[in-house]
Amino acid sequence: MTDSPVPRIQLNDGHSIPQLGFGVFKVDPGETERIVLDALEVGYRHLDTARIYGNEEGVGRAIAASGIPREELFITTKLWNDDQGTASVPAAFERSLDRLGLEYLDLYLIHWPTPARDRYVETWRAFEHLREGGRVRSIGVSNFLAHHLERLVDETDVVPAIDQIELHPYHQQPDTTAFAEEHGIVVEAWGPLGQGKYPLFELPEVVAAAEAHGKTPAQVVIRWHLQRGHVLFPKSNRRERMAENFDVFDFTLDDAEVEAITALEREGRVSAHPDEFN
Ligand code: NDP
């Protein structure tokens, strides 16, 4: 396997995941192939998409065009809410694989719990069957709070490998991350830069660390995630930012810098509440 500067994190199912990847939420389907090819050229080997993003085909075309051996890539997609339920999951999974042009997936996630449907437990059992079938290596969930995870732990046989949740300095979800850690579930941080909706890059704690290390504020926020143990996949349409966000393995924040950024928490959610989004 080609050398990569990106560390891998061990999952509870024996597989491992590159800690830094590239996400494609809101990447225009018509531009996805070019943007993902740029990301692969920059060095990213972990890609995060979803059926609802409408760009799985573009991700698949970029993978094919890149010529990178499949085993060097880690590809995630997600089951959308209206495909939840025992009967729908296998076909939805096959359609995503077809659009991606892949023989297998590294990680498949339930995108939201959508508790009003009350189908995430049966959907999770269908995910267990998919994994037994061998065409997906790891299974997990997204936007699950501690009490949603608890139902899966109590009522099913497989503990999710991953919970992908909104997580950035203004919204760190300590209850969910504590439950995940206790049960061996790796946390992925979506919206790791706050989706540009907060002035994270102007905060004195972030700017001071950037100046101290000769790096940019975005690199400091990414480094904070890495040192907190999160998996993350910041998105950018711009190649120079893709490179900036990947160039984070030549410095280390000290404990005081990490703690100062952790102290910025203020429950600043950018998305819907997982108990209310259906
Ligand atoms: P991010 O926190 O990654 O922020 C992306 C924004 O930050 C874009 O506007 C981008 O602009 C800008 N940006 C990126 N790099 C820099 C930089 N170095 N300096 C300044 N600005 C920068 O938000 P995302 O929502 O995209 O989250 C990342 C990924 O998480 C998604 O792409 C997706 O894969 C996943 N996700 C999952 C969700 C879920 O429900 N499971 C929900 C949302 C996201 P520009 O493109 O112009 O550079």
mmCIF file of C-alpha atoms and ligand atoms in Angstrom:
data_model
loop_
_atom_site.group_PDB
_atom_site.id
_atom_site.type_symbol
_atom_site.label_atom_id
_atom_site.label_comp_id
_atom_site.label_asym_id
_atom_site.label_seq_id
_atom_site.Cartn_x
_atom_site.Cartn_y
_atom_site.Cartn_z
ATOM 1 C CA MET A 1 0.000 0.000 0.000
ATOM 2 C CA THR A 2 1.287 3.488 -0.868
ATOM 3 C CA ASP A 3 2.584 5.517 2.072
ATOM 4 C CA SER A 4 0.072 8.031 3.408
ATOM 5 C CA PRO A 5 0.653 10.592 6.178
ATOM 6 C CA VAL A 6 -2.885 9.966 7.460
ATOM 7 C CA PRO A 7 -3.123 7.786 10.598
ATOM 8 C CA ARG A 8 -5.684 4.971 10.670
ATOM 9 C CA ILE A 9 -8.116 4.419 13.525
ATOM 10 C CA GLN A 10 -9.048 0.902 14.591
ATOM 11 C CA LEU A 11 -12.758 0.011 14.450
ATOM 12 C CA ASN A 12 -14.587 -2.444 16.724
ATOM 13 C CA ASP A 13 -15.059 -4.906 13.828
ATOM 14 C CA GLY A 14 -11.365 -5.470 12.993
ATOM 15 C CA HIS A 15 -11.191 -2.958 10.135
ATOM 16 C CA SER A 16 -9.551 0.471 10.257
ATOM 17 C CA ILE A 17 -10.333 3.891 8.794
ATOM 18 C CA PRO A 18 -8.097 6.779 7.632
ATOM 19 C CA GLN A 19 -8.628 9.535 10.193
ATOM 20 C CA LEU A 20 -8.747 12.337 7.611
ATOM 21 C CA GLY A 21 -10.866 12.155 4.469
ATOM 22 C CA PHE A 22 -12.801 14.316 2.011
ATOM 23 C CA GLY A 23 -16.564 14.966 2.185
ATOM 24 C CA VAL A 24 -18.833 15.877 -0.727
ATOM 25 C CA PHE A 25 -22.014 17.304 0.836
ATOM 26 C CA LYS A 26 -23.251 20.124 -1.439
ATOM 27 C CA VAL A 27 -20.701 19.300 -4.125
ATOM 28 C CA ASP A 28 -22.579 19.820 -7.393
ATOM 29 C CA PRO A 29 -23.124 16.488 -9.194
ATOM 30 C CA GLY A 30 -21.833 18.010 -12.433
ATOM 31 C CA GLU A 31 -18.567 19.000 -10.770
ATOM 32 C CA THR A 32 -18.102 16.048 -8.458
ATOM 33 C CA GLU A 33 -15.812 14.006 -10.708
ATOM 34 C CA ARG A 34 -13.370 16.900 -11.133
ATOM 35 C CA ILE A 35 -13.470 17.903 -7.463
ATOM 36 C CA VAL A 36 -12.998 14.353 -6.155
ATOM 37 C CA LEU A 37 -10.185 13.737 -8.659
ATOM 38 C CA ASP A 38 -8.488 16.867 -7.303
ATOM 39 C CA ALA A 39 -8.903 15.533 -3.758
ATOM 40 C CA LEU A 40 -7.441 12.150 -4.719
ATOM 41 C CA GLU A 41 -4.491 13.881 -6.415
ATOM 42 C CA VAL A 42 -3.902 15.958 -3.279
ATOM 43 C CA GLY A 43 -3.642 12.671 -1.352
ATOM 44 C CA TYR A 44 -7.045 11.956 0.205
ATOM 45 C CA ARG A 45 -7.943 8.245 0.174
ATOM 46 C CA HIS A 46 -11.131 8.360 2.270
ATOM 47 C CA LEU A 47 -14.311 9.750 0.670
ATOM 48 C CA ASP A 48 -17.646 10.441 2.376
ATOM 49 C CA THR A 49 -20.820 10.704 0.281
ATOM 50 C CA ALA A 50 -24.517 9.825 0.660
ATOM 51 C CA ARG A 51 -27.410 8.885 -1.575
ATOM 52 C CA ILE A 52 -29.150 12.170 -0.738
ATOM 53 C CA TYR A 53 -26.164 14.227 -1.978
ATOM 54 C CA GLY A 54 -27.011 13.068 -5.513
ATOM 55 C CA ASN A 55 -23.335 12.768 -6.421
ATOM 56 C CA GLU A 56 -22.476 9.081 -5.898
ATOM 57 C CA GLU A 57 -22.030 8.651 -9.684
ATOM 58 C CA GLY A 58 -19.500 11.474 -9.821
ATOM 59 C CA VAL A 59 -17.577 10.005 -6.899
ATOM 60 C CA GLY A 60 -17.577 6.651 -8.706
ATOM 61 C CA ARG A 61 -16.338 8.197 -11.962
ATOM 62 C CA ALA A 62 -13.491 9.911 -10.114
ATOM 63 C CA ILE A 63 -12.497 6.657 -8.400
ATOM 64 C CA ALA A 64 -12.464 4.842 -11.745
ATOM 65 C CA ALA A 65 -10.545 7.622 -13.513
ATOM 66 C CA SER A 66 -7.962 7.907 -10.722
ATOM 67 C CA GLY A 67 -6.550 4.427 -11.297
ATOM 68 C CA ILE A 68 -5.909 4.161 -7.541
ATOM 69 C CA PRO A 69 -6.129 0.517 -6.403
ATOM 70 C CA ARG A 70 -9.459 -0.119 -4.682
ATOM 71 C CA GLU A 71 -7.802 -1.464 -1.530
ATOM 72 C CA GLU A 72 -6.090 1.907 -0.975
ATOM 73 C CA LEU A 73 -9.442 3.702 -0.798
ATOM 74 C CA PHE A 74 -12.005 3.929 1.989
ATOM 75 C CA ILE A 75 -15.479 4.768 0.670
ATOM 76 C CA THR A 76 -18.530 5.647 2.767
ATOM 77 C CA THR A 77 -22.113 6.234 1.680
ATOM 78 C CA LYS A 78 -25.375 6.518 3.599
ATOM 79 C CA LEU A 79 -28.910 5.156 3.479
ATOM 80 C CA TRP A 80 -31.451 7.962 3.133
ATOM 81 C CA ASN A 81 -34.442 8.200 5.471
ATOM 82 C CA ASP A 82 -37.119 7.038 3.030
ATOM 83 C CA ASP A 83 -35.212 3.788 2.446
ATOM 84 C CA GLN A 84 -35.341 2.765 6.102
ATOM 85 C CA GLY A 85 -37.040 -0.570 6.844
ATOM 86 C CA THR A 86 -36.252 -4.264 6.425
ATOM 87 C CA ALA A 87 -37.642 -4.504 2.895
ATOM 88 C CA SER A 88 -35.970 -1.423 1.405
ATOM 89 C CA VAL A 89 -32.408 -1.654 2.661
ATOM 90 C CA PRO A 90 -30.901 -4.348 0.360
ATOM 91 C CA ALA A 91 -32.082 -2.678 -2.867
ATOM 92 C CA ALA A 92 -31.065 0.802 -1.667
ATOM 93 C CA PHE A 93 -27.613 -0.541 -0.855
ATOM 94 C CA GLU A 94 -27.256 -2.174 -4.297
ATOM 95 C CA ARG A 95 -28.319 1.026 -6.043
ATOM 96 C CA SER A 96 -25.689 3.031 -4.146
ATOM 97 C CA LEU A 97 -23.002 0.463 -5.024
ATOM 98 C CA ASP A 98 -24.078 0.593 -8.694
ATOM 99 C CA ARG A 99 -23.930 4.377 -8.774
ATOM 100 C CA LEU A 100 -20.486 4.274 -7.176
ATOM 101 C CA GLY A 101 -19.380 1.535 -9.598
ATOM 102 C CA LEU A 102 -17.989 -0.489 -6.691
ATOM 103 C CA GLU A 103 -17.975 -4.187 -5.810
ATOM 104 C CA TYR A 104 -17.933 -3.455 -2.097
ATOM 105 C CA LEU A 105 -18.294 -0.547 0.290
ATOM 106 C CA ASP A 106 -16.029 0.187 3.238
ATOM 107 C CA LEU A 107 -18.693 1.834 5.400
ATOM 108 C CA TYR A 108 -22.478 2.132 5.139
ATOM 109 C CA LEU A 109 -24.339 4.452 7.528
ATOM 110 C CA ILE A 110 -27.970 5.013 8.519
ATOM 111 C CA HIS A 111 -28.082 8.739 7.743
ATOM 112 C CA TRP A 112 -30.540 9.898 10.475
ATOM 113 C CA PRO A 113 -32.463 8.058 13.179
ATOM 114 C CA THR A 114 -35.778 9.741 12.119
ATOM 115 C CA PRO A 115 -37.425 8.592 15.354
ATOM 116 C CA ALA A 116 -40.970 9.437 14.191
ATOM 117 C CA ARG A 117 -40.686 6.504 11.757
ATOM 118 C CA ASP A 118 -39.415 4.246 14.528
ATOM 119 C CA ARG A 119 -37.637 2.057 11.982
ATOM 120 C CA TYR A 120 -34.004 2.485 12.843
ATOM 121 C CA VAL A 121 -33.789 -0.730 14.919
ATOM 122 C CA GLU A 122 -35.158 -2.928 12.103
ATOM 123 C CA THR A 123 -33.021 -0.972 9.630
ATOM 124 C CA TRP A 124 -29.979 -1.741 11.752
ATOM 125 C CA ARG A 125 -30.823 -5.481 11.695
ATOM 126 C CA ALA A 126 -30.941 -5.239 7.889
ATOM 127 C CA PHE A 127 -27.488 -3.615 8.029
ATOM 128 C CA GLU A 128 -26.237 -6.582 10.081
ATOM 129 C CA HIS A 129 -27.440 -8.903 7.284
ATOM 130 C CA LEU A 130 -25.730 -6.751 4.668
ATOM 131 C CA ARG A 131 -22.452 -7.001 6.532
ATOM 132 C CA GLU A 132 -22.819 -10.786 6.776
ATOM 133 C CA GLY A 133 -23.226 -10.772 2.987
ATOM 134 C CA GLY A 134 -19.697 -9.383 2.701
ATOM 135 C CA ARG A 135 -20.289 -6.470 0.313
ATOM 136 C CA VAL A 136 -19.929 -3.895 3.084
ATOM 137 C CA ARG A 137 -17.061 -4.163 5.529
ATOM 138 C CA SER A 138 -18.217 -1.855 8.314
ATOM 139 C CA ILE A 139 -21.633 -0.561 9.328
ATOM 140 C CA GLY A 140 -22.544 2.455 11.392
ATOM 141 C CA VAL A 141 -24.982 5.259 11.975
ATOM 142 C CA SER A 142 -25.132 9.021 11.678
ATOM 143 C CA ASN A 143 -26.806 11.712 13.765
ATOM 144 C CA PHE A 144 -27.574 9.172 16.485
ATOM 145 C CA LEU A 145 -27.694 10.605 20.013
ATOM 146 C CA ALA A 146 -26.734 8.514 23.038
ATOM 147 C CA HIS A 147 -30.293 7.284 23.592
ATOM 148 C CA HIS A 148 -30.618 6.121 19.953
ATOM 149 C CA LEU A 149 -27.305 4.273 20.226
ATOM 150 C CA GLU A 150 -28.458 2.734 23.482
ATOM 151 C CA ARG A 151 -31.453 1.131 21.779
ATOM 152 C CA LEU A 152 -29.204 -0.486 19.183
ATOM 153 C CA VAL A 153 -26.846 -1.748 21.875
ATOM 154 C CA ASP A 154 -29.759 -3.150 23.917
ATOM 155 C CA GLU A 155 -31.939 -4.573 21.124
ATOM 156 C CA THR A 156 -29.537 -5.827 18.430
ATOM 157 C CA ASP A 157 -26.417 -7.998 18.090
ATOM 158 C CA VAL A 158 -23.861 -5.634 16.543
ATOM 159 C CA VAL A 159 -22.539 -2.422 18.090
ATOM 160 C CA PRO A 160 -22.127 0.255 15.362
ATOM 161 C CA ALA A 161 -18.520 0.791 14.304
ATOM 162 C CA ILE A 162 -19.118 4.519 13.762
ATOM 163 C CA ASP A 163 -21.438 7.344 14.733
ATOM 164 C CA GLN A 164 -21.076 10.317 12.353
ATOM 165 C CA ILE A 165 -22.351 13.425 14.154
ATOM 166 C CA GLU A 166 -22.193 17.179 13.843
ATOM 167 C CA LEU A 167 -19.051 18.109 15.755
ATOM 168 C CA HIS A 168 -16.927 21.257 15.762
ATOM 169 C CA PRO A 169 -15.620 23.546 18.506
ATOM 170 C CA TYR A 170 -19.033 25.185 18.990
ATOM 171 C CA HIS A 171 -20.966 21.890 19.159
ATOM 172 C CA GLN A 172 -19.126 18.945 20.651
ATOM 173 C CA GLN A 173 -21.925 16.645 21.846
ATOM 174 C CA PRO A 174 -20.223 15.439 25.046
ATOM 175 C CA ASP A 175 -23.040 13.027 26.013
ATOM 176 C CA THR A 176 -22.985 11.239 22.675
ATOM 177 C CA THR A 177 -19.191 11.098 22.443
ATOM 178 C CA ALA A 178 -18.962 9.725 26.009
ATOM 179 C CA PHE A 179 -21.487 6.977 25.207
ATOM 180 C CA ALA A 180 -19.635 6.178 21.991
ATOM 181 C CA GLU A 181 -16.289 5.950 23.732
ATOM 182 C CA GLU A 182 -17.713 3.712 26.436
ATOM 183 C CA HIS A 183 -19.050 1.282 23.808
ATOM 184 C CA GLY A 184 -16.110 1.293 21.392
ATOM 185 C CA ILE A 185 -17.899 3.362 18.726
ATOM 186 C CA VAL A 186 -15.603 5.686 16.738
ATOM 187 C CA VAL A 187 -16.915 9.238 16.313
ATOM 188 C CA GLU A 188 -16.818 10.959 12.937
ATOM 189 C CA ALA A 189 -17.173 14.754 12.985
ATOM 190 C CA TRP A 190 -19.374 16.137 10.229
ATOM 191 C CA GLY A 191 -19.309 19.879 9.593
ATOM 192 C CA PRO A 192 -15.855 19.872 11.227
ATOM 193 C CA LEU A 193 -15.267 23.507 10.208
ATOM 194 C CA GLY A 194 -18.774 24.508 11.283
ATOM 195 C CA GLN A 195 -19.772 24.628 7.590
ATOM 196 C CA GLY A 196 -18.477 28.202 7.522
ATOM 197 C CA LYS A 197 -21.517 29.297 9.575
ATOM 198 C CA TYR A 198 -19.511 30.433 12.601
ATOM 199 C CA PRO A 199 -16.436 32.686 12.731
ATOM 200 C CA LEU A 200 -14.286 29.805 14.029
ATOM 201 C CA PHE A 201 -11.246 30.999 12.096
ATOM 202 C CA GLU A 202 -11.351 34.411 13.803
ATOM 203 C CA LEU A 203 -11.567 33.204 17.396
ATOM 204 C CA PRO A 204 -8.555 34.368 19.443
ATOM 205 C CA GLU A 205 -7.864 30.813 20.728
ATOM 206 C CA VAL A 206 -7.671 29.503 17.153
ATOM 207 C CA VAL A 207 -5.744 32.467 15.737
ATOM 208 C CA ALA A 208 -3.172 32.349 18.577
ATOM 209 C CA ALA A 209 -2.458 28.661 17.956
ATOM 210 C CA ALA A 210 -2.218 29.288 14.199
ATOM 211 C CA GLU A 211 0.330 32.049 14.727
ATOM 212 C CA ALA A 212 2.303 29.971 17.238
ATOM 213 C CA HIS A 213 2.671 27.084 14.762
ATOM 214 C CA GLY A 214 2.893 29.008 11.500
ATOM 215 C CA LYS A 215 -0.290 27.328 10.222
ATOM 216 C CA THR A 216 -3.739 28.591 9.176
ATOM 217 C CA PRO A 217 -6.798 28.713 11.491
ATOM 218 C CA ALA A 218 -8.468 25.955 9.426
ATOM 219 C CA GLN A 219 -5.417 23.737 9.933
ATOM 220 C CA VAL A 220 -5.584 24.382 13.680
ATOM 221 C CA VAL A 221 -9.255 23.353 13.836
ATOM 222 C CA ILE A 222 -8.512 20.189 11.835
ATOM 223 C CA ARG A 223 -5.545 19.425 14.074
ATOM 224 C CA TRP A 224 -7.777 19.890 17.161
ATOM 225 C CA HIS A 225 -10.163 17.243 15.767
ATOM 226 C CA LEU A 226 -7.317 14.834 15.044
ATOM 227 C CA GLN A 227 -5.865 15.217 18.524
ATOM 228 C CA ARG A 228 -9.345 14.741 20.063
ATOM 229 C CA GLY A 229 -9.510 11.405 18.222
ATOM 230 C CA HIS A 230 -12.244 12.289 15.727
ATOM 231 C CA VAL A 231 -12.389 11.021 12.166
ATOM 232 C CA LEU A 232 -13.173 13.957 9.841
ATOM 233 C CA PHE A 233 -13.564 14.816 6.167
ATOM 234 C CA PRO A 234 -13.691 18.577 5.571
ATOM 235 C CA LYS A 235 -15.204 19.594 2.250
ATOM 236 C CA SER A 236 -13.873 22.170 -0.174
ATOM 237 C CA ASN A 237 -14.486 22.794 -3.857
ATOM 238 C CA ARG A 238 -11.095 24.498 -4.099
ATOM 239 C CA ARG A 239 -7.954 22.518 -4.650
ATOM 240 C CA GLU A 240 -5.742 24.915 -2.675
ATOM 241 C CA ARG A 241 -7.975 24.467 0.365
ATOM 242 C CA MET A 242 -8.032 20.687 -0.110
ATOM 243 C CA ALA A 243 -4.228 20.820 0.084
ATOM 244 C CA GLU A 244 -4.303 23.195 3.074
ATOM 245 C CA ASN A 245 -6.710 20.901 4.945
ATOM 246 C CA PHE A 246 -4.485 17.879 4.224
ATOM 247 C CA ASP A 247 -1.249 19.591 5.328
ATOM 248 C CA VAL A 248 -1.789 19.014 9.051
ATOM 249 C CA PHE A 249 0.688 16.308 9.958
ATOM 250 C CA ASP A 250 3.781 18.451 10.595
ATOM 251 C CA PHE A 251 2.712 20.112 13.855
ATOM 252 C CA THR A 252 1.063 19.279 17.172
ATOM 253 C CA LEU A 253 -1.085 21.490 19.386
ATOM 254 C CA ASP A 254 -0.010 21.457 23.003
ATOM 255 C CA ASP A 255 -2.465 20.462 25.740
ATOM 256 C CA ALA A 256 -3.304 24.067 26.630
ATOM 257 C CA GLU A 257 -4.120 24.882 22.990
ATOM 258 C CA VAL A 258 -6.366 21.818 22.681
ATOM 259 C CA GLU A 259 -8.112 22.649 25.952
ATOM 260 C CA ALA A 260 -8.662 26.297 24.963
ATOM 261 C CA ILE A 261 -10.442 25.194 21.770
ATOM 262 C CA THR A 262 -12.440 22.519 23.609
ATOM 263 C CA ALA A 263 -13.606 25.243 26.023
ATOM 264 C CA LEU A 264 -15.308 27.068 23.097
ATOM 265 C CA GLU A 265 -18.327 24.701 23.289
ATOM 266 C CA ARG A 266 -21.651 26.572 23.229
ATOM 267 C CA GLU A 267 -24.153 24.072 21.809
ATOM 268 C CA GLY A 268 -23.984 25.856 18.475
ATOM 269 C CA ARG A 269 -25.758 23.322 16.275
ATOM 270 C CA VAL A 270 -25.880 24.061 12.524
ATOM 271 C CA SER A 271 -28.359 21.294 11.666
ATOM 272 C CA ALA A 272 -31.746 19.998 12.729
ATOM 273 C CA HIS A 273 -32.024 18.210 16.076
ATOM 274 C CA PRO A 274 -31.836 14.432 15.501
ATOM 275 C CA ASP A 275 -34.930 13.872 17.672
ATOM 276 C CA GLU A 276 -36.928 16.252 15.517
ATOM 277 C CA PHE A 277 -35.664 15.585 12.003
ATOM 278 C CA ASN A 278 -37.840 13.090 10.205
HETATM 279 P P1 NDP B 1 -17.331 21.679 6.622
HETATM 280 O O1 NDP B 1 -17.334 21.990 8.082
HETATM 281 O O2 NDP B 1 -16.352 20.714 6.055
HETATM 282 O O3 NDP B 1 -17.218 23.093 5.903
HETATM 283 C C1 NDP B 1 -17.230 23.237 4.529
HETATM 284 C C2 NDP B 1 -17.173 24.738 4.244
HETATM 285 O O4 NDP B 1 -15.919 25.263 4.694
HETATM 286 C C3 NDP B 1 -17.313 25.040 2.802
HETATM 287 O O5 NDP B 1 -18.098 26.237 2.711
HETATM 288 C C4 NDP B 1 -15.873 25.331 2.345
HETATM 289 O O6 NDP B 1 -15.895 26.280 1.313
HETATM 290 C C5 NDP B 1 -15.252 25.884 3.603
HETATM 291 N N1 NDP B 1 -13.812 25.551 3.751
HETATM 292 C C6 NDP B 1 -13.231 24.342 3.581
HETATM 293 N N2 NDP B 1 -11.909 24.406 3.819
HETATM 294 C C7 NDP B 1 -11.645 25.691 4.173
HETATM 295 C C8 NDP B 1 -10.453 26.384 4.524
HETATM 296 N N3 NDP B 1 -9.273 25.747 4.577
HETATM 297 N N4 NDP B 1 -10.538 27.702 4.805
HETATM 298 C C9 NDP B 1 -11.724 28.351 4.751
HETATM 299 N N5 NDP B 1 -12.888 27.741 4.431
HETATM 300 C C10 NDP B 1 -12.850 26.420 4.132
HETATM 301 O O7 NDP B 1 -18.850 21.242 6.262
HETATM 302 P P2 NDP B 1 -19.516 19.991 5.574
HETATM 303 O O8 NDP B 1 -20.961 20.088 5.881
HETATM 304 O O9 NDP B 1 -19.150 19.862 4.152
HETATM 305 O O10 NDP B 1 -18.938 18.742 6.397
HETATM 306 C C11 NDP B 1 -17.930 17.868 5.903
HETATM 307 C C12 NDP B 1 -18.564 16.574 5.422
HETATM 308 O O11 NDP B 1 -19.333 15.942 6.460
HETATM 309 C C13 NDP B 1 -19.590 16.740 4.292
HETATM 310 O O12 NDP B 1 -19.015 17.082 3.057
HETATM 311 C C14 NDP B 1 -20.260 15.391 4.343
HETATM 312 O O13 NDP B 1 -19.451 14.411 3.757
HETATM 313 C C15 NDP B 1 -20.389 15.183 5.848
HETATM 314 N N6 NDP B 1 -21.692 15.655 6.365
HETATM 315 C C16 NDP B 1 -22.542 14.712 6.913
HETATM 316 C C17 NDP B 1 -23.764 15.064 7.413
HETATM 317 C C18 NDP B 1 -24.636 14.026 8.003
HETATM 318 O O14 NDP B 1 -25.828 14.315 8.277
HETATM 319 N N7 NDP B 1 -24.153 12.826 8.218
HETATM 320 C C19 NDP B 1 -24.266 16.463 7.363
HETATM 321 C C20 NDP B 1 -23.296 17.390 6.792
HETATM 322 C C21 NDP B 1 -22.064 16.976 6.353
HETATM 323 P P3 NDP B 1 -15.300 25.971 -0.187
HETATM 324 O O15 NDP B 1 -15.921 24.702 -0.671
HETATM 325 O O16 NDP B 1 -15.703 27.182 -0.959
HETATM 326 O O17 NDP B 1 -13.813 25.879 0.010
#
